Amino acid sequence: MRRPFCLSSVYLLAVLALSAPFITASPLAPPESVPEDSCAIEAVDPALLGVWHRFDALAEGDRMRFWFFHEGGFGLYRYGKVGLTNTHSFDYSAQGGVLELTFRKTGERRRVPYRLEEGGGRTWLVLDDDPREAGGARYFKAPAAATGAPCFDVPEDMPRATGSEGPVLSASDRIGGRLWGEEVRYATGGMGFSIYQLQPQAIDGRGVGWHHRGDYDEWTTETLTYRQRGDRLALSFPLRHDGLETAITVTGTGDDRTLHLAEDPRDFWRAHTYRDMGPTFAGAAAPAACLPQ
């Protein structure tokens, strides 16, 4: 059976979470042999590497489209709005001014001429035969500052506010700063997932996060905010203007924990149990490359 994606699953989850402003990915050590879940790296143009934006997206709800090219020969095409996007993964090679793209979900193959131009203080990637934009389009390179911002993690013993937000939660009861996921293998191949990525709550009790849903070839990402008070969780999804408060149960200790939602707002209010997949990507092992939104 084909593996869900090339490279390690930890690195994949970091790439999957590109919608977060500052997310880190563990560096890839040179392998001694080709691992089972790696794929052959085709020719890659170094000038193409990085994130290329279609729009100057800034505020929640702004249009967003970008191409991301990784040196390992895989990439992402993301489109939608800031806070609610869809992502397609692909393999590629680039040489002689021609991109060879293979979209992993559908197997669609495209041969796309490209060129780089300078203008307005920016470097532009021009695709006259853009496979996702009728009539072609051009994209500006994300500045180096956008990919080199410092990353940090919030200590487990950081004090929490008391009072209106409720009592201080013990480390075993906190759900912030973690990835909570549910995965299922399809009989037709591949693996589907639903993942809540929750950053640590701020001192006023508010936390931000993202919900990822799909499989490891295509998935949606939606911004959310949350507040946890004991065994109650309030979730809000700003772009769809909906939310809910649900009972939750956290069981287990350390990294061996589960989070049970009595009503999951992203599966028609059906109960779901998510396993603790590890810390969210704010402070992975250094050196790390922070990725932009």
mmCIF file of C-alpha atoms in Angstrom:
data_model
loop_
_atom_site.group_PDB
_atom_site.id
_atom_site.type_symbol
_atom_site.label_atom_id
_atom_site.label_comp_id
_atom_site.label_asym_id
_atom_site.label_seq_id
_atom_site.Cartn_x
_atom_site.Cartn_y
_atom_site.Cartn_z
ATOM 1 C CA MET A 1 0.000 0.000 0.000
ATOM 2 C CA ARG A 2 1.280 3.466 -0.862
ATOM 3 C CA ARG A 3 2.421 5.458 2.135
ATOM 4 C CA PRO A 4 0.343 8.623 2.847
ATOM 5 C CA PHE A 5 3.186 10.976 1.890
ATOM 6 C CA CYS A 6 6.918 11.163 1.376
ATOM 7 C CA LEU A 7 9.158 11.881 4.374
ATOM 8 C CA SER A 8 8.380 11.366 8.047
ATOM 9 C CA SER A 9 4.899 11.772 9.480
ATOM 10 C CA VAL A 10 6.204 14.387 11.958
ATOM 11 C CA TYR A 11 7.515 16.500 9.096
ATOM 12 C CA LEU A 12 4.263 15.973 7.222
ATOM 13 C CA LEU A 13 2.215 17.312 10.115
ATOM 14 C CA ALA A 14 4.408 20.405 10.243
ATOM 15 C CA VAL A 15 3.796 20.967 6.533
ATOM 16 C CA LEU A 16 0.097 20.258 6.977
ATOM 17 C CA ALA A 17 -0.025 23.013 9.574
ATOM 18 C CA LEU A 18 1.356 25.694 7.224
ATOM 19 C CA SER A 19 -1.753 27.724 7.967
ATOM 20 C CA ALA A 20 -0.355 28.646 11.376
ATOM 21 C CA PRO A 21 1.813 31.786 11.502
ATOM 22 C CA PHE A 22 4.841 30.264 13.262
ATOM 23 C CA ILE A 23 5.113 26.510 13.018
ATOM 24 C CA THR A 24 8.312 24.550 13.114
ATOM 25 C CA ALA A 25 9.391 21.364 11.422
ATOM 26 C CA SER A 26 12.080 19.067 12.724
ATOM 27 C CA PRO A 27 15.107 19.080 10.422
ATOM 28 C CA LEU A 28 15.612 16.084 8.169
ATOM 29 C CA ALA A 29 18.886 14.290 8.886
ATOM 30 C CA PRO A 30 20.609 12.745 5.844
ATOM 31 C CA PRO A 31 19.390 9.128 5.774
ATOM 32 C CA GLU A 32 21.805 6.234 5.631
ATOM 33 C CA SER A 33 19.385 4.341 3.429
ATOM 34 C CA VAL A 34 16.164 5.199 1.638
ATOM 35 C CA PRO A 35 13.339 4.914 4.205
ATOM 36 C CA GLU A 36 10.068 3.200 3.370
ATOM 37 C CA ASP A 37 8.068 6.423 3.244
ATOM 38 C CA SER A 38 10.495 8.464 1.126
ATOM 39 C CA CYS A 39 10.275 9.037 -2.594
ATOM 40 C CA ALA A 40 12.897 9.748 -5.196
ATOM 41 C CA ILE A 41 13.821 13.435 -5.436
ATOM 42 C CA GLU A 42 13.622 14.767 -8.962
ATOM 43 C CA ALA A 43 15.605 17.713 -10.326
ATOM 44 C CA VAL A 44 14.732 20.891 -8.404
ATOM 45 C CA ASP A 45 15.453 24.513 -9.340
ATOM 46 C CA PRO A 46 16.843 26.212 -6.163
ATOM 47 C CA ALA A 47 15.392 29.558 -7.245
ATOM 48 C CA LEU A 48 11.898 28.060 -7.071
ATOM 49 C CA LEU A 49 12.046 26.920 -3.456
ATOM 50 C CA GLY A 50 9.793 28.589 -0.889
ATOM 51 C CA VAL A 51 6.314 30.102 -0.793
ATOM 52 C CA TRP A 52 4.842 32.113 -3.674
ATOM 53 C CA HIS A 53 1.735 34.204 -2.937
ATOM 54 C CA ARG A 54 -0.986 35.274 -5.373
ATOM 55 C CA PHE A 55 -2.439 37.964 -3.096
ATOM 56 C CA ASP A 56 -1.287 40.237 -0.266
ATOM 57 C CA ALA A 57 -3.461 38.397 2.246
ATOM 58 C CA LEU A 58 -3.359 39.930 5.713
ATOM 59 C CA ALA A 59 -6.669 39.962 7.571
ATOM 60 C CA GLU A 60 -8.965 37.057 8.402
ATOM 61 C CA GLY A 61 -11.149 36.436 5.367
ATOM 62 C CA ASP A 62 -8.735 37.885 2.772
ATOM 63 C CA ARG A 63 -8.326 35.814 -0.379
ATOM 64 C CA MET A 64 -5.373 33.442 -0.184
ATOM 65 C CA ARG A 65 -3.626 31.371 -2.829
ATOM 66 C CA PHE A 66 -0.059 30.153 -2.820
ATOM 67 C CA TRP A 67 2.340 27.569 -4.181
ATOM 68 C CA PHE A 68 4.907 26.048 -1.835
ATOM 69 C CA PHE A 69 7.921 24.204 -3.300
ATOM 70 C CA HIS A 70 10.083 22.110 -0.989
ATOM 71 C CA GLU A 71 13.616 21.032 -1.813
ATOM 72 C CA GLY A 72 12.553 17.395 -1.387
ATOM 73 C CA GLY A 73 10.547 17.509 -4.617
ATOM 74 C CA PHE A 74 7.102 17.856 -3.076
ATOM 75 C CA GLY A 75 4.876 20.870 -2.616
ATOM 76 C CA LEU A 76 1.493 22.304 -1.702
ATOM 77 C CA TYR A 77 -1.087 24.409 -3.495
ATOM 78 C CA ARG A 78 -3.351 26.209 -1.032
ATOM 79 C CA TYR A 79 -6.403 28.313 -1.868
ATOM 80 C CA GLY A 80 -9.342 29.905 -0.084
ATOM 81 C CA LYS A 81 -9.361 32.690 2.483
ATOM 82 C CA VAL A 82 -7.180 33.418 5.483
ATOM 83 C CA GLY A 83 -8.778 31.215 8.113
ATOM 84 C CA LEU A 84 -10.466 28.721 5.761
ATOM 85 C CA THR A 85 -8.469 26.974 3.059
ATOM 86 C CA ASN A 86 -8.155 23.832 0.967
ATOM 87 C CA THR A 87 -4.761 22.256 0.236
ATOM 88 C CA HIS A 88 -3.600 19.982 -2.591
ATOM 89 C CA SER A 89 -0.265 18.191 -2.304
ATOM 90 C CA PHE A 90 1.882 17.362 -5.307
ATOM 91 C CA ASP A 91 5.229 15.992 -6.410
ATOM 92 C CA TYR A 92 7.286 18.020 -8.839
ATOM 93 C CA SER A 93 10.497 18.449 -10.745
ATOM 94 C CA ALA A 94 11.745 21.754 -12.169
ATOM 95 C CA GLN A 95 14.500 22.285 -14.675
ATOM 96 C CA GLY A 96 15.027 24.183 -17.885
ATOM 97 C CA GLY A 97 12.145 26.540 -17.103
ATOM 98 C CA VAL A 98 9.568 23.734 -17.013
ATOM 99 C CA LEU A 99 7.628 22.393 -14.036
ATOM 100 C CA GLU A 100 6.479 18.779 -14.068
ATOM 101 C CA LEU A 101 3.603 18.533 -11.571
ATOM 102 C CA THR A 102 1.814 15.425 -10.330
ATOM 103 C CA PHE A 103 -1.105 16.057 -7.973
ATOM 104 C CA ARG A 104 -1.187 13.221 -5.461
ATOM 105 C CA LYS A 105 -4.932 12.945 -4.895
ATOM 106 C CA THR A 106 -6.014 12.663 -8.506
ATOM 107 C CA GLY A 107 -2.800 11.666 -10.277
ATOM 108 C CA GLU A 108 -3.273 14.660 -12.595
ATOM 109 C CA ARG A 109 -0.035 15.487 -14.401
ATOM 110 C CA ARG A 110 0.786 18.896 -15.824
ATOM 111 C CA ARG A 111 3.797 20.260 -17.672
ATOM 112 C CA VAL A 112 3.962 23.996 -16.951
ATOM 113 C CA PRO A 113 6.511 26.487 -18.325
ATOM 114 C CA TYR A 114 7.617 29.031 -15.742
ATOM 115 C CA ARG A 115 9.868 32.066 -15.461
ATOM 116 C CA LEU A 116 11.069 34.391 -12.719
ATOM 117 C CA GLU A 117 10.832 38.166 -13.027
ATOM 118 C CA GLU A 118 11.817 41.145 -10.880
ATOM 119 C CA GLY A 119 9.468 44.073 -10.367
ATOM 120 C CA GLY A 120 8.129 46.396 -7.692
ATOM 121 C CA GLY A 121 10.818 45.262 -5.274
ATOM 122 C CA ARG A 122 9.661 41.670 -5.489
ATOM 123 C CA THR A 123 10.595 38.448 -7.240
ATOM 124 C CA TRP A 124 7.712 36.992 -9.247
ATOM 125 C CA LEU A 125 6.950 33.478 -10.415
ATOM 126 C CA VAL A 126 5.026 33.651 -13.704
ATOM 127 C CA LEU A 127 2.904 30.699 -14.826
ATOM 128 C CA ASP A 128 1.312 31.497 -18.180
ATOM 129 C CA ASP A 129 -0.379 28.083 -18.169
ATOM 130 C CA ASP A 130 -1.203 27.941 -14.459
ATOM 131 C CA PRO A 131 -3.012 24.635 -13.752
ATOM 132 C CA ARG A 132 -5.169 26.327 -11.099
ATOM 133 C CA GLU A 133 -5.745 29.792 -12.639
ATOM 134 C CA ALA A 134 -7.463 30.223 -15.988
ATOM 135 C CA GLY A 135 -5.399 32.465 -18.248
ATOM 136 C CA GLY A 136 -2.290 32.164 -16.088
ATOM 137 C CA ALA A 137 -1.116 34.101 -13.041
ATOM 138 C CA ARG A 138 1.961 35.381 -11.265
ATOM 139 C CA TYR A 139 3.009 35.014 -7.634
ATOM 140 C CA PHE A 140 5.391 36.996 -5.459
ATOM 141 C CA LYS A 141 8.040 35.339 -3.313
ATOM 142 C CA ALA A 142 7.431 35.416 0.424
ATOM 143 C CA PRO A 143 10.147 37.593 2.027
ATOM 144 C CA ALA A 144 12.867 35.870 4.014
ATOM 145 C CA ALA A 145 11.593 37.537 7.203
ATOM 146 C CA ALA A 146 8.307 35.669 6.805
ATOM 147 C CA THR A 147 10.060 32.319 6.983
ATOM 148 C CA GLY A 148 12.687 33.203 9.559
ATOM 149 C CA ALA A 149 10.658 34.515 12.493
ATOM 150 C CA PRO A 150 11.628 33.116 15.874
ATOM 151 C CA CYS A 151 9.661 30.144 17.170
ATOM 152 C CA PHE A 152 8.958 29.470 20.785
ATOM 153 C CA ASP A 153 7.030 27.145 23.046
ATOM 154 C CA VAL A 154 5.021 27.938 26.140
ATOM 155 C CA PRO A 155 6.383 26.228 29.280
ATOM 156 C CA GLU A 156 4.148 23.604 30.872
ATOM 157 C CA ASP A 157 4.358 25.414 34.210
ATOM 158 C CA MET A 158 3.241 28.792 32.827
ATOM 159 C CA PRO A 159 0.740 30.274 35.317
ATOM 160 C CA ARG A 160 -2.892 30.461 34.290
ATOM 161 C CA ALA A 161 -5.412 33.142 35.117
ATOM 162 C CA THR A 162 -8.047 32.394 37.752
ATOM 163 C CA GLY A 163 -11.404 33.951 38.422
ATOM 164 C CA SER A 164 -13.891 34.279 35.562
ATOM 165 C CA GLU A 165 -11.934 31.794 33.466
ATOM 166 C CA GLY A 166 -12.102 29.104 36.154
ATOM 167 C CA PRO A 167 -9.405 27.401 38.203
ATOM 168 C CA VAL A 168 -5.885 26.630 37.053
ATOM 169 C CA LEU A 169 -5.867 23.411 35.028
ATOM 170 C CA SER A 170 -3.404 20.654 35.820
ATOM 171 C CA ALA A 171 -0.990 19.643 33.065
ATOM 172 C CA SER A 172 -2.904 16.394 32.511
ATOM 173 C CA ASP A 173 -6.182 18.275 31.977
ATOM 174 C CA ARG A 174 -4.887 20.948 29.592
ATOM 175 C CA ILE A 175 -5.582 20.470 25.910
ATOM 176 C CA GLY A 176 -3.741 23.566 24.619
ATOM 177 C CA GLY A 177 -0.329 23.275 23.019
ATOM 178 C CA ARG A 178 -1.169 19.854 21.568
ATOM 179 C CA LEU A 179 -2.312 18.152 18.380
ATOM 180 C CA TRP A 180 -5.433 16.003 18.856
ATOM 181 C CA GLY A 181 -6.079 13.635 15.984
ATOM 182 C CA GLU A 182 -8.226 10.831 14.714
ATOM 183 C CA GLU A 183 -7.073 8.773 11.721
ATOM 184 C CA VAL A 184 -8.725 6.040 9.682
ATOM 185 C CA ARG A 185 -7.378 3.916 6.838
ATOM 186 C CA TYR A 186 -9.582 3.694 3.781
ATOM 187 C CA ALA A 187 -10.358 0.340 2.164
ATOM 188 C CA THR A 188 -9.665 2.040 -1.170
ATOM 189 C CA GLY A 189 -6.220 3.175 0.019
ATOM 190 C CA GLY A 190 -4.851 6.156 1.873
ATOM 191 C CA MET A 191 -5.640 7.520 5.307
ATOM 192 C CA GLY A 192 -8.170 10.121 6.373
ATOM 193 C CA PHE A 193 -7.848 12.353 9.419
ATOM 194 C CA SER A 194 -9.484 14.967 11.585
ATOM 195 C CA ILE A 195 -6.978 16.981 13.640
ATOM 196 C CA TYR A 196 -7.502 19.782 16.143
ATOM 197 C CA GLN A 197 -4.300 21.822 16.477
ATOM 198 C CA LEU A 198 -4.598 23.945 19.620
ATOM 199 C CA GLN A 199 -2.082 26.575 20.651
ATOM 200 C CA PRO A 200 -1.707 27.219 24.418
ATOM 201 C CA GLN A 201 -4.346 29.421 26.017
ATOM 202 C CA ALA A 202 -3.372 33.008 26.752
ATOM 203 C CA ILE A 203 -3.554 34.522 30.226
ATOM 204 C CA ASP A 204 -7.188 35.562 29.614
ATOM 205 C CA GLY A 205 -8.136 31.968 28.791
ATOM 206 C CA ARG A 206 -8.516 32.407 25.039
ATOM 207 C CA GLY A 207 -6.708 30.024 22.729
ATOM 208 C CA VAL A 208 -6.351 29.919 18.960
ATOM 209 C CA GLY A 209 -6.064 26.873 16.754
ATOM 210 C CA TRP A 210 -6.899 25.143 13.508
ATOM 211 C CA HIS A 211 -8.992 22.194 12.446
ATOM 212 C CA HIS A 212 -7.566 20.048 9.635
ATOM 213 C CA ARG A 213 -9.748 17.509 7.853
ATOM 214 C CA GLY A 214 -9.158 15.308 4.818
ATOM 215 C CA ASP A 215 -6.411 12.899 3.894
ATOM 216 C CA TYR A 216 -2.688 13.251 3.386
ATOM 217 C CA ASP A 217 -3.105 14.287 -0.245
ATOM 218 C CA GLU A 218 -5.871 16.903 0.151
ATOM 219 C CA TRP A 219 -7.213 18.574 3.267
ATOM 220 C CA THR A 220 -9.045 21.639 4.535
ATOM 221 C CA THR A 221 -7.790 23.931 7.286
ATOM 222 C CA GLU A 222 -10.053 26.180 9.339
ATOM 223 C CA THR A 223 -9.098 28.764 11.959
ATOM 224 C CA LEU A 224 -10.766 28.498 15.357
ATOM 225 C CA THR A 225 -10.686 30.019 18.815
ATOM 226 C CA TYR A 226 -11.411 28.131 22.002
ATOM 227 C CA ARG A 227 -11.758 28.367 25.750
ATOM 228 C CA GLN A 228 -11.447 25.420 28.103
ATOM 229 C CA ARG A 229 -12.985 25.578 31.552
ATOM 230 C CA GLY A 230 -12.652 22.287 33.352
ATOM 231 C CA ASP A 231 -14.693 19.689 31.487
ATOM 232 C CA ARG A 232 -16.324 22.227 29.156
ATOM 233 C CA LEU A 233 -14.923 23.435 25.844
ATOM 234 C CA ALA A 234 -16.199 26.404 23.829
ATOM 235 C CA LEU A 235 -15.209 26.424 20.151
ATOM 236 C CA SER A 236 -15.752 29.215 17.647
ATOM 237 C CA PHE A 237 -15.101 29.184 13.876
ATOM 238 C CA PRO A 238 -15.024 32.830 12.759
ATOM 239 C CA LEU A 239 -15.264 32.514 8.984
ATOM 240 C CA ARG A 240 -18.297 30.254 9.112
ATOM 241 C CA HIS A 241 -19.786 32.226 12.000
ATOM 242 C CA ASP A 242 -20.611 29.189 14.065
ATOM 243 C CA GLY A 243 -19.499 27.575 17.265
ATOM 244 C CA LEU A 244 -20.583 25.427 20.129
ATOM 245 C CA GLU A 245 -19.954 24.537 23.746
ATOM 246 C CA THR A 246 -19.486 20.850 24.480
ATOM 247 C CA ALA A 247 -18.618 18.561 27.351
ATOM 248 C CA ILE A 248 -15.144 17.037 27.108
ATOM 249 C CA THR A 249 -13.279 14.273 28.893
ATOM 250 C CA VAL A 250 -9.482 14.063 29.028
ATOM 251 C CA THR A 251 -8.138 10.654 30.015
ATOM 252 C CA GLY A 252 -4.652 9.191 30.348
ATOM 253 C CA THR A 253 -1.361 10.759 31.419
ATOM 254 C CA GLY A 254 1.678 12.320 29.760
ATOM 255 C CA ASP A 255 1.643 11.849 25.984
ATOM 256 C CA ASP A 256 -0.730 8.877 26.272
ATOM 257 C CA ARG A 257 -3.958 10.844 26.477
ATOM 258 C CA THR A 258 -7.284 11.069 24.684
ATOM 259 C CA LEU A 259 -9.729 13.944 24.295
ATOM 260 C CA HIS A 260 -13.405 13.001 24.022
ATOM 261 C CA LEU A 261 -15.826 15.586 22.565
ATOM 262 C CA ALA A 262 -19.446 14.834 23.406
ATOM 263 C CA GLU A 263 -20.487 16.931 20.388
ATOM 264 C CA ASP A 264 -17.932 17.441 17.633
ATOM 265 C CA PRO A 265 -18.901 20.546 15.614
ATOM 266 C CA ARG A 266 -16.915 19.298 12.614
ATOM 267 C CA ASP A 267 -18.789 16.006 12.274
ATOM 268 C CA PHE A 268 -22.412 17.075 12.647
ATOM 269 C CA TRP A 269 -22.278 17.067 16.481
ATOM 270 C CA ARG A 270 -21.402 13.372 16.714
ATOM 271 C CA ALA A 271 -19.196 12.261 19.616
ATOM 272 C CA HIS A 272 -15.518 11.743 18.750
ATOM 273 C CA THR A 273 -12.412 10.695 20.634
ATOM 274 C CA TYR A 274 -9.053 12.165 19.596
ATOM 275 C CA ARG A 275 -5.647 10.903 20.644
ATOM 276 C CA ASP A 276 -2.818 13.157 21.754
ATOM 277 C CA MET A 277 -0.454 13.293 18.756
ATOM 278 C CA GLY A 278 2.156 15.414 20.506
ATOM 279 C CA PRO A 279 3.000 19.087 20.955
ATOM 280 C CA THR A 280 1.835 21.655 18.465
ATOM 281 C CA PHE A 281 4.615 22.978 16.255
ATOM 282 C CA ALA A 282 5.762 25.922 18.358
ATOM 283 C CA GLY A 283 9.218 25.055 19.513
ATOM 284 C CA ALA A 284 10.295 21.799 17.849
ATOM 285 C CA ALA A 285 13.903 20.686 18.035
ATOM 286 C CA ALA A 286 16.365 23.350 16.894
ATOM 287 C CA PRO A 287 17.516 24.230 14.369
ATOM 288 C CA ALA A 288 14.073 24.575 12.844
ATOM 289 C CA ALA A 289 12.568 26.380 9.897
ATOM 290 C CA CYS A 290 9.509 28.459 10.781
ATOM 291 C CA LEU A 291 6.934 28.396 8.031
ATOM 292 C CA PRO A 292 4.641 31.290 7.075
ATOM 293 C CA GLN A 293 0.886 31.401 6.976
#
